[in-house]
XYZ file of N, CA and C in Angstrom:
732
model
N 7.299 3.131 4.731
C 7.634 2.044 3.739
C 6.333 1.464 3.147
N 5.254 1.199 4.081
C 3.989 0.633 3.500
C 3.434 1.561 2.475
N 3.562 2.948 2.683
C 2.996 3.874 1.701
C 3.633 3.601 0.331
N 4.999 3.375 0.253
C 5.697 2.986 -0.996
C 5.122 1.749 -1.550
N 4.976 0.741 -0.558
C 4.511 -0.612 -1.034
C 3.105 -0.521 -1.659
N 2.011 0.206 -0.819
C 0.637 0.156 -1.317
C 0.221 1.204 -2.298
N 1.011 2.279 -2.545
C 0.600 3.437 -3.414
C 1.558 3.598 -4.555
N 2.896 3.115 -4.517
C 3.829 3.279 -5.627
C 3.568 2.188 -6.601
N 2.467 2.343 -7.335
C 1.988 1.190 -8.183
C 2.701 1.142 -9.495
N 2.843 0.011 -10.108
C 3.519 -0.106 -11.427
C 2.752 -0.912 -12.380
N 2.907 -0.514 -13.665
C 2.045 -1.142 -14.680
C 2.774 -1.215 -16.020
N 2.530 -2.251 -16.812
C 2.923 -2.242 -18.215
C 1.752 -2.569 -19.016
N 1.350 -1.631 -19.861
C 0.058 -1.819 -20.439
C 0.076 -2.724 -21.639
N -0.731 -3.864 -21.649
C -0.824 -4.723 -22.803
C -2.047 -4.337 -23.542
N -1.964 -4.080 -24.802
C -3.125 -3.725 -25.626
C -3.588 -5.007 -26.258
N -4.904 -5.337 -25.950
C -5.383 -6.600 -26.472
C -5.922 -6.381 -27.887
N -5.882 -7.444 -28.665
C -6.449 -7.344 -30.042
C -7.927 -7.575 -30.055
N -8.530 -7.594 -31.230
C -9.914 -7.736 -31.348
C -10.386 -9.192 -31.537
N -9.394 -10.147 -31.458
C -9.728 -11.564 -31.620
C -10.553 -12.055 -30.472
N -11.376 -13.074 -30.779
C -12.226 -13.722 -29.800
C -11.384 -14.356 -28.640
N -10.151 -14.864 -28.956
C -9.296 -15.456 -27.943
C -8.809 -14.448 -26.997
N -8.364 -13.268 -27.504
C -7.919 -12.181 -26.634
C -9.030 -11.582 -25.776
N -10.236 -11.496 -26.333
C -11.380 -10.937 -25.590
C -11.689 -11.876 -24.451
N -11.611 -13.210 -24.621
C -11.887 -14.161 -23.618
C -10.912 -14.094 -22.542
N -9.574 -13.978 -22.918
C -8.583 -13.801 -21.948
C -8.672 -12.583 -21.121
N -8.989 -11.467 -21.747
C -9.154 -10.142 -21.054
C -10.266 -10.258 -20.037
N -11.398 -10.984 -20.415
C -12.522 -11.016 -19.515
C -12.197 -11.887 -18.280
N -11.317 -12.890 -18.422
C -11.086 -13.902 -17.345
C -9.809 -13.501 -16.534
N -8.974 -12.645 -17.003
C -7.704 -12.284 -16.373
C -7.888 -11.080 -15.469
N -7.591 -11.181 -14.152
C -7.701 -10.039 -13.281
C -6.787 -8.893 -13.738
N -7.239 -7.635 -13.616
C -6.489 -6.465 -13.958
C -5.435 -6.339 -12.865
N -4.160 -6.190 -13.245
C -3.077 -6.018 -12.340
C -2.171 -4.872 -12.752
N -1.790 -4.131 -11.808
C -0.779 -3.032 -12.087
C 0.544 -3.570 -12.390
N 1.158 -3.101 -13.448
C 2.514 -3.637 -13.791
C 3.640 -2.476 -13.829
N 3.208 -1.294 -14.060
C 4.253 -0.245 -14.019
C 3.597 1.101 -13.615
N 4.343 1.926 -12.917
C 3.961 3.261 -12.632
C 5.201 4.126 -12.885
N 4.839 5.304 -13.496
C 5.895 6.314 -13.783
C 5.494 7.583 -13.009
N 6.258 7.990 -12.074
C 5.965 9.220 -11.262
C 6.941 10.347 -11.746
N 6.358 11.518 -11.956
C 7.206 12.743 -12.268
C 7.046 13.758 -11.173
N 8.112 14.255 -10.715
C 8.180 15.229 -9.611
C 8.313 16.645 -10.027
N 8.220 17.583 -9.110
C 8.267 18.986 -9.492
C 9.613 19.413 -10.192
N 10.674 18.740 -9.811
C 11.994 19.041 -10.418
C 12.164 18.346 -11.752
N 11.130 17.733 -12.213
C 11.126 16.914 -13.501
C 11.897 15.592 -13.455
N 12.338 15.213 -12.241
C 12.912 13.882 -12.111
C 11.760 12.877 -12.083
N 12.089 11.614 -12.484
C 11.080 10.616 -12.550
C 11.494 9.314 -11.781
N 10.509 8.602 -11.404
C 10.737 7.289 -10.698
C 9.808 6.249 -11.339
N 10.436 5.244 -11.876
C 9.678 4.157 -12.575
C 9.641 2.922 -11.660
N 8.483 2.384 -11.400
C 8.342 1.190 -10.569
C 7.625 0.135 -11.363
N 8.144 -1.044 -11.368
C 7.600 -2.200 -12.054
C 7.306 -3.357 -11.092
N 6.252 -4.070 -11.456
C 5.725 -5.149 -10.573
C 5.714 -6.441 -11.255
N 6.114 -7.504 -10.539
C 6.116 -8.893 -11.051
C 5.160 -9.694 -10.215
N 4.425 -10.613 -10.793
C 3.394 -11.392 -10.121
C 3.583 -12.939 -10.399
N 3.130 -13.744 -9.510
C 2.884 -15.140 -9.684
C 1.390 -15.332 -9.532
N 0.635 -15.445 -10.655
C -0.810 -15.382 -10.603
C -1.181 -13.953 -10.153
N -1.874 -13.853 -9.037
C -2.271 -12.578 -8.495
C -1.520 -12.233 -7.222
N -0.443 -12.934 -7.017
C 0.432 -12.651 -5.858
C 1.586 -11.813 -6.347
N 1.761 -10.618 -5.668
C 2.880 -9.746 -5.977
C 4.192 -10.360 -5.404
N 5.191 -10.692 -6.203
C 6.375 -11.255 -5.752
C 7.543 -10.327 -5.740
N 7.526 -9.302 -6.570
C 8.652 -8.302 -6.600
C 8.181 -6.991 -7.097
N 8.690 -5.952 -6.491
C 8.468 -4.595 -6.904
C 9.813 -3.889 -7.092
N 10.140 -3.436 -8.220
C 11.424 -2.859 -8.520
C 11.323 -1.445 -9.017
N 12.131 -0.556 -8.436
C 12.166 0.831 -8.914
C 13.563 1.212 -9.172
N 13.808 2.535 -9.485
C 15.116 3.008 -9.801
C 16.091 2.978 -8.676
N 15.628 2.803 -7.456
C 16.537 2.826 -6.284
C 16.728 1.411 -5.648
N 15.775 0.547 -5.831
C 15.926 -0.781 -5.171
C 14.758 -1.644 -5.489
N 14.533 -2.711 -4.666
C 13.464 -3.655 -4.901
C 12.882 -4.138 -3.596
N 11.570 -4.483 -3.621
C 10.900 -5.135 -2.487
C 10.577 -6.531 -2.994
N 10.871 -7.492 -2.132
C 10.530 -8.918 -2.419
C 9.544 -9.423 -1.388
N 8.439 -10.045 -1.884
C 7.319 -10.439 -1.050
C 7.289 -11.924 -0.860
N 7.023 -12.356 0.346
C 6.785 -13.756 0.720
C 5.414 -13.953 1.248
N 4.743 -15.006 0.684
C 3.398 -15.395 1.052
C 3.404 -16.743 1.857
N 2.509 -16.823 2.811
C 2.121 -18.086 3.338
C 0.669 -18.347 3.024
N 0.439 -19.293 2.143
C -0.902 -19.445 1.483
C -1.252 -18.117 0.780
N -2.317 -17.512 1.156
C -2.705 -16.262 0.456
C -2.412 -15.038 1.315
N -1.605 -15.111 2.335
C -1.285 -14.004 3.209
C 0.145 -13.571 3.022
N 0.335 -12.242 2.924
C 1.701 -11.634 2.870
C 2.281 -11.756 4.306
N 3.422 -12.460 4.416
C 4.042 -12.687 5.707
C 5.379 -11.951 5.807
N 6.012 -11.575 4.748
C 7.311 -10.853 4.892
C 7.556 -10.037 3.613
N 8.095 -8.868 3.813
C 8.585 -8.058 2.660
C 9.948 -7.535 2.999
N 10.942 -7.798 2.068
C 12.261 -7.312 2.234
C 12.641 -6.367 1.205
N 13.318 -5.279 1.663
C 13.719 -4.203 0.756
C 15.208 -4.182 0.575
N 15.670 -4.202 -0.663
C 17.096 -4.217 -1.085
C 17.438 -3.064 -1.856
N 18.669 -2.504 -1.665
C 19.258 -1.632 -2.611
C 20.676 -2.204 -2.922
N 20.981 -2.373 -4.166
C 22.235 -2.926 -4.678
C 22.540 -4.225 -4.024
N 21.433 -5.037 -3.917
C 21.534 -6.400 -3.338
C 21.916 -6.416 -1.884
N 21.813 -5.284 -1.185
C 22.030 -5.181 0.270
C 20.659 -5.061 0.950
N 20.384 -6.010 1.857
C 19.074 -5.963 2.579
C 19.060 -4.802 3.492
N 18.136 -3.834 3.387
C 18.062 -2.636 4.205
C 16.962 -2.763 5.243
N 15.754 -3.258 4.882
C 14.635 -3.350 5.803
C 13.871 -4.619 5.629
N 13.282 -5.078 6.661
C 12.411 -6.271 6.667
C 11.144 -5.946 7.401
N 10.049 -6.219 6.760
C 8.624 -6.142 7.330
C 8.138 -7.572 7.481
N 7.467 -7.708 8.688
C 6.982 -9.101 9.026
C 5.464 -8.919 9.452
N 4.591 -9.782 8.942
C 3.217 -9.720 9.264
C 2.796 -11.050 9.889
N 1.971 -10.971 10.904
C 1.422 -12.171 11.625
C -0.104 -12.010 11.623
N -0.752 -13.181 11.559
C -2.270 -13.170 11.411
C -2.900 -14.172 12.369
N -4.201 -13.944 12.650
C -4.925 -14.824 13.462
C -5.610 -15.911 12.572
N -6.408 -16.817 13.158
C -6.897 -17.979 12.411
C -7.931 -17.485 11.381
N -8.465 -16.240 11.542
C -9.396 -15.761 10.493
C -8.777 -14.932 9.461
N -7.442 -14.881 9.486
C -6.715 -14.233 8.423
C -6.597 -12.688 8.596
N -6.821 -12.206 9.844
C -6.677 -10.836 10.169
C -5.333 -10.570 10.702
N -4.646 -9.440 10.249
C -3.345 -9.185 10.764
C -3.353 -8.829 12.253
N -2.436 -9.450 12.967
C -2.400 -9.217 14.437
C -1.148 -8.459 14.824
N -0.069 -8.644 14.099
C 1.186 -7.957 14.428
C 1.899 -7.575 13.112
N 2.448 -6.379 13.210
C 3.309 -5.849 12.027
C 4.581 -5.380 12.656
N 5.709 -5.867 12.127
C 7.066 -5.456 12.614
C 7.894 -4.983 11.426
N 8.547 -3.863 11.554
C 9.446 -3.284 10.524
C 10.757 -3.017 11.321
N 11.903 -3.569 10.724
C 13.168 -3.352 11.337
C 14.218 -2.948 10.243
N 15.188 -2.227 10.717
C 16.337 -1.804 9.875
C 17.390 -2.822 9.991
N 17.821 -3.390 8.834
C 18.837 -4.403 8.890
C 20.267 -3.887 8.832
N 20.369 -2.529 8.706
C 21.664 -1.889 8.712
C 21.900 -1.205 10.029
N 20.993 -0.327 10.369
C 20.966 0.319 11.671
C 20.099 -0.547 12.618
N 20.705 -1.507 13.205
C 19.889 -2.497 14.005
C 19.436 -1.950 15.327
N 19.653 -0.678 15.572
C 19.111 -0.063 16.812
C 17.661 0.447 16.534
N 17.123 0.217 15.346
C 15.841 0.764 14.991
C 14.886 -0.364 14.660
N 13.718 -0.325 15.260
C 12.541 -1.252 14.868
C 11.280 -0.740 15.488
N 10.232 -1.022 14.791
C 8.846 -0.725 15.237
C 7.927 -1.861 15.169
N 6.955 -1.965 16.090
C 6.099 -3.073 16.127
C 4.654 -2.478 16.360
N 3.613 -3.082 15.676
C 2.208 -2.690 15.878
C 1.403 -3.994 16.163
N 0.516 -3.899 17.160
C -0.374 -4.927 17.448
C -1.776 -4.517 17.267
N -2.687 -5.395 16.801
C -4.026 -5.075 16.405
C -5.021 -5.875 17.188
N -6.034 -5.108 17.736
C -7.146 -5.736 18.403
C -8.474 -5.384 17.747
N -9.265 -6.385 17.391
C -10.507 -6.127 16.598
C -11.658 -6.163 17.579
N -12.346 -4.981 17.668
C -13.404 -4.731 18.559
C -14.756 -5.160 17.990
N -15.712 -5.415 18.864
C -17.051 -5.888 18.434
C -17.752 -4.890 17.697
N -17.376 -3.560 17.871
C -18.110 -2.512 17.104
C -17.547 -2.249 15.758
N -16.600 -3.041 15.328
C -16.016 -2.925 13.960
C -14.790 -2.041 13.917
N -14.391 -1.402 15.016
C -13.175 -0.626 14.999
C -11.952 -1.528 15.324
N -10.761 -1.053 15.099
C -9.503 -1.752 15.397
C -8.667 -0.874 16.298
N -8.180 -1.406 17.399
C -7.260 -0.711 18.266
C -5.888 -1.129 17.948
N -4.960 -0.140 17.736
C -3.607 -0.453 17.421
C -2.771 0.069 18.555
N -1.822 -0.767 19.078
C -0.793 -0.382 20.015
C 0.578 -0.290 19.247
N 1.243 0.852 19.402
C 2.539 1.058 18.768
C 3.683 0.977 19.752
N 4.709 0.231 19.359
C 5.899 0.028 20.116
C 7.126 0.351 19.345
N 8.275 0.648 20.005
C 9.517 0.868 19.362
C 10.651 0.209 20.122
N 11.782 -0.021 19.378
C 12.950 -0.683 19.972
C 14.008 -0.848 18.988
N 14.606 -2.033 18.945
C 15.615 -2.344 17.934
C 15.213 -3.453 17.060
N 16.186 -3.933 16.249
C 15.885 -4.977 15.281
C 15.454 -6.313 15.964
N 15.754 -6.444 17.227
C 15.510 -7.736 17.902
C 14.203 -7.646 18.721
N 14.051 -6.543 19.409
C 12.908 -6.414 20.423
C 12.294 -5.060 20.296
N 11.005 -4.955 20.269
C 10.281 -3.663 20.293
C 9.228 -3.665 21.376
N 9.661 -3.275 22.577
C 8.813 -3.379 23.784
C 8.472 -2.040 24.387
N 9.062 -0.895 23.880
C 8.822 0.409 24.416
C 7.554 0.917 23.906
N 6.563 1.211 24.724
C 5.220 1.617 24.348
C 5.311 3.157 23.823
N 4.653 3.389 22.710
C 4.644 4.708 22.165
C 3.267 5.365 22.267
N 2.247 4.794 21.614
C 0.904 5.416 21.594
C -0.113 4.374 21.101
N -1.360 4.769 21.009
C -2.382 3.889 20.453
C -3.070 4.724 19.313
N -3.878 3.904 18.550
C -4.779 4.543 17.593
C -6.040 3.673 17.421
N -7.130 4.353 17.173
C -8.424 3.662 16.884
C -8.727 3.841 15.427
N -8.965 2.811 14.625
C -9.233 2.912 13.276
C -10.750 2.611 13.066
N -11.394 3.574 12.347
C -12.760 3.299 12.033
C -12.886 3.115 10.450
N -13.928 2.454 9.999
C -14.067 2.033 8.590
C -15.467 2.571 8.176
N -15.526 2.773 6.774
C -16.767 3.145 6.172
C -16.800 2.478 4.839
N -17.823 1.655 4.561
C -17.983 0.943 3.272
C -16.776 0.115 2.889
N -16.169 -0.524 3.980
C -15.026 -1.378 3.735
C -13.662 -0.720 3.603
N -13.638 0.612 3.687
C -12.390 1.336 3.524
C -12.093 1.972 4.867
N -10.742 2.265 5.116
C -10.337 3.016 6.295
C -10.943 4.415 6.231
N -11.661 4.835 7.230
C -12.235 6.152 7.285
C -11.374 7.093 8.101
N -10.901 6.654 9.258
C -10.128 7.542 10.085
C -9.153 6.809 11.038
N -7.952 7.366 11.234
C -7.059 7.001 12.273
C -7.161 8.093 13.368
N -7.435 7.682 14.625
C -7.448 8.652 15.711
C -6.455 8.189 16.718
N -5.378 8.929 16.843
C -4.296 8.625 17.711
C -4.372 9.165 19.112
N -3.802 8.503 20.094
C -3.845 8.877 21.534
C -3.148 10.229 21.756
N -2.215 10.596 20.793
C -1.574 11.904 21.025
C -2.333 13.135 20.387
N -3.566 12.865 19.921
C -4.408 13.928 19.456
C -4.504 14.004 17.940
N -3.584 13.404 17.232
C -3.557 13.508 15.834
C -4.667 12.651 15.214
N -5.305 13.121 14.124
C -6.204 12.253 13.365
C -5.812 12.351 11.829
N -6.168 11.244 11.124
C -6.039 11.228 9.680
C -7.379 10.758 9.137
N -7.980 11.563 8.306
C -9.256 11.194 7.733
C -9.077 11.030 6.212
N -9.771 9.956 5.642
C -9.630 9.620 4.277
C -10.927 9.808 3.487
N -10.845 10.245 2.249
C -11.977 10.353 1.308
C -11.512 9.557 0.066
N -12.560 8.865 -0.581
C -12.293 7.988 -1.657
C -13.152 8.348 -2.911
N -12.691 7.861 -4.104
C -13.573 7.882 -5.192
C -14.401 6.577 -5.260
N -15.106 6.338 -6.343
C -15.914 5.106 -6.472
C -15.406 4.242 -7.549
N -14.129 4.456 -7.996
C -13.555 3.657 -9.062
C -12.636 2.572 -8.479
N -12.015 1.750 -9.328
C -11.216 0.591 -8.939
C -9.842 0.982 -8.482
N -9.371 0.456 -7.336
C -8.036 0.612 -6.827
C -7.053 -0.299 -7.613
N -5.897 0.219 -8.019
C -4.973 -0.556 -8.816
C -4.583 -1.913 -8.118
N -4.669 -2.016 -6.827
C -4.275 -3.136 -6.098
C -5.424 -4.040 -5.644
N -6.710 -3.749 -6.114
C -7.866 -4.505 -5.611
C -7.747 -5.984 -5.909
N -7.016 -6.369 -6.902
C -7.001 -7.820 -7.337
C -5.684 -8.480 -6.870
N -4.823 -7.797 -6.144
C -3.535 -8.381 -5.650
C -3.827 -9.135 -4.401
N -3.453 -10.411 -4.360
C -3.685 -11.244 -3.232
C -3.013 -10.738 -2.008
N -3.823 -10.631 -0.911
C -3.244 -10.289 0.379
C -3.168 -8.866 0.796
N -3.314 -7.902 -0.222
C -3.163 -6.508 0.065
C -4.318 -5.922 0.903
N -5.483 -6.581 0.740
C -6.580 -6.064 1.613
C -6.417 -6.342 3.069
N -5.477 -7.238 3.420
C -5.251 -7.564 4.816
C -4.357 -6.626 5.552
N -3.559 -5.841 4.800
C -2.570 -5.014 5.442
C -2.747 -3.546 5.258
N -3.950 -3.132 5.027
C -4.151 -1.737 4.707
C -4.214 -0.805 5.878
N -3.989 -1.275 7.076
C -3.936 -0.427 8.266
C -2.561 -0.395 8.927
N -1.588 -1.000 8.255
C -0.203 -1.113 8.835
C 0.644 0.129 8.591
N 1.572 0.304 9.495
C 2.534 1.438 9.350
C 1.894 2.810 9.512
N 0.981 2.918 10.428
C 0.412 4.225 10.920
C -0.289 4.992 9.826
N -0.818 4.307 8.832
C -1.631 4.996 7.829
C -2.504 4.045 7.072
N -3.510 4.565 6.420
C -4.448 3.733 5.688
C -4.162 3.771 4.167
N -4.791 2.802 3.463
C -4.725 2.858 2.034
C -5.950 2.208 1.489
N -6.382 2.546 0.261
C -7.558 2.056 -0.251
C -7.469 0.606 -0.585
N -8.598 -0.107 -0.418
C -8.683 -1.572 -0.755
C -9.420 -1.711 -2.122
N -10.565 -1.189 -2.156
C -11.454 -1.201 -3.372
C -11.304 0.018 -4.174
N -11.196 1.212 -3.554
C -11.242 2.427 -4.225
C -9.996 3.240 -3.956
N -9.949 4.457 -4.554
C -8.722 5.249 -4.492
C -8.854 6.445 -3.601
N -7.855 6.698 -2.780
C -7.872 7.850 -1.869
C -7.730 9.160 -2.675
N -8.737 10.025 -2.445
C -8.779 11.340 -3.087
C -8.275 12.435 -2.165
N -8.408 12.182 -0.821
C -8.001 13.270 0.081
C -7.541 12.609 1.410
N -6.479 13.108 1.974
C -6.036 12.767 3.350
C -5.886 14.021 4.119
N -6.698 14.134 5.216
C -6.681 15.384 6.064
C -6.073 15.000 7.404
N -4.989 15.761 7.701
C -4.256 15.668 8.974
C -4.514 16.740 9.858
N -4.656 16.487 11.150
C -4.907 17.536 12.089
C -3.659 18.241 12.562
N -2.486 17.647 12.346
C -1.247 18.205 12.899
C -0.365 18.924 11.788
N -0.849 18.930 10.582
C -0.050 19.648 9.544
C -1.049 20.519 8.710
N -0.469 21.579 8.186
C -1.292 22.491 7.382
C -1.504 21.999 5.948
N -0.546 21.194 5.393
C -0.706 20.726 4.080
C -1.258 19.357 4.045
N -2.492 19.231 3.613
C -3.167 17.926 3.451
C -2.802 17.368 2.022
N -3.211 16.167 1.791
C -2.883 15.539 0.493
C -4.155 15.311 -0.302
N -4.214 15.871 -1.475
C -5.377 15.643 -2.411
C -4.823 15.048 -3.730
N -5.664 14.159 -4.263
C -5.242 13.475 -5.496
C -6.394 13.451 -6.451
N -6.189 13.817 -7.742
C -7.234 13.707 -8.753
C -6.776 12.673 -9.782
N -7.688 12.019 -10.434
C -7.417 10.895 -11.288
C -8.104 11.105 -12.618
N -7.524 10.501 -13.620
C -8.278 10.083 -14.843
C -8.268 8.642 -14.876
N -9.271 8.055 -15.625
C -9.476 6.626 -15.554
C -9.527 5.965 -16.953
N -9.084 4.704 -17.002
C -9.212 3.990 -18.278
C -10.582 3.407 -18.520
N -10.741 2.639 -19.530
C -12.087 2.018 -19.803
C -12.500 1.027 -18.817
N -11.581 0.501 -18.022
C -11.989 -0.489 -16.974
C -12.137 0.185 -15.620
N -12.159 1.513 -15.611
C -12.403 2.286 -14.388
C -11.246 2.200 -13.376
N -10.041 1.960 -13.910
C -8.806 2.024 -13.016
C -8.105 3.283 -13.371
N -7.292 3.832 -12.377
C -6.619 5.061 -12.684
C -5.612 4.947 -13.904
N -5.654 5.872 -14.706
C -4.774 6.019 -15.859
C -3.643 7.052 -15.526
N -4.043 8.181 -14.980
C -3.081 9.179 -14.506
C -3.608 9.762 -13.153
N -2.700 10.323 -12.429
C -3.081 11.021 -11.172
C -2.148 12.204 -10.953
N -2.770 13.157 -10.210
C -1.931 14.322 -9.778
C -2.194 14.452 -8.271
N -1.057 14.254 -7.558
C -1.080 14.298 -6.118
C -0.542 15.734 -5.675
N -1.322 16.434 -4.819
C -0.874 17.746 -4.448
C -0.778 17.778 -2.922
N 0.430 18.138 -2.451
C 0.676 18.293 -1.007
C 1.744 19.391 -0.873
N 2.917 18.956 -0.208
C 4.016 19.950 -0.195
C 4.572 20.176 -1.560
N 4.443 19.183 -2.369
C 4.819 19.269 -3.881
C 3.797 18.532 -4.666
N 3.880 18.704 -5.992
C 2.981 18.078 -6.917
C 3.684 16.936 -7.587
N 2.999 15.743 -7.554
C 3.528 14.560 -8.180
C 2.538 14.035 -9.232
N 2.991 13.906 -10.469
C 2.141 13.336 -11.482
C 2.496 11.874 -11.672
N 1.478 11.051 -12.049
C 1.767 9.638 -12.193
C 1.043 9.122 -13.369
N 1.616 8.110 -14.108
C 0.965 7.410 -15.184
C 0.959 5.931 -14.790
N -0.197 5.274 -14.961
C -0.392 3.899 -14.622
C -0.537 3.017 -15.810
N 0.032 1.860 -15.766
C -0.084 0.851 -16.829
C -0.405 -0.525 -16.270
N -1.191 -1.273 -17.020
C -1.743 -2.544 -16.505
C -1.502 -3.677 -17.466
N -1.883 -4.877 -17.029
C -1.628 -6.046 -17.851
C -2.690 -6.300 -18.957
N -3.686 -5.311 -19.000
C -4.711 -5.407 -19.989
C -5.474 -4.042 -20.108
C-alpha cells in the first residue's frame, strides 16, 4: 500500500505566464505533484490526482478509490483507503518526541483477520532495526522477522532481512516529486520497502527474485520527473504533472 502511496504520484500541470506576478508566485510556491497518468502493457491507464492543504497531502484519488490523510501537526498519523465510499484499509503511524516514526500499523477493515505492525529502533551507527509482526485488525503480536535499514546520502540504501532477503536501491540526482510534501520524509521506510526522499529510485535489486526493477526518467525544467519508464515483470509508462 505504501508503494502506491509514495510512488503513484499525481500532477496537474499549471503553465505560468511571463508576468512578474506569476514569476514571483512560481519562485515562492513549492513544486507539488498533482496528477500522474500510468499506462500499462495492455494499454490500460490509471490516473491519480492529488489534493493539498498548503504542502500537506490530504487526498489522493485514482480510478479505483481514494486515500485520505490525517496529520498531527506536520506528521502523517493516519491514512485511510476507500473504494466506493467503503473503508477498506487503515494505516496508522506513531512517532517519538524527535518526530521519528516508531510504529506503523496497517489493518484490513473488511477482512478483520488481517493486520501487520512494524516497530523501529534507531541505532547509534545510523541504521534502523525494524521488527515485523502480524495478527488481526485489533492486535498484531505474532513475530515474523527483522530488517536492518542502512542509508546513504539521506536515502535508503538497503533493507537486509533476517530471512536472507535484501533490497538495494540506486537513485538519480534529480528532485523527487514528493520532496516538498509535508511528512513524507518521515515514513520512507514503512511497509517493508524504501522510497526516495530527495531523489528518484532508478533501480531496486532483490536477492530473492530474478526480475529487478529499473526506472528511467525524463525531467522538466525544474529537474522533476516529466515521464518515466519502469521495467520489471512488465513495463509501465508514466506522465507527471505539477502545480507549476
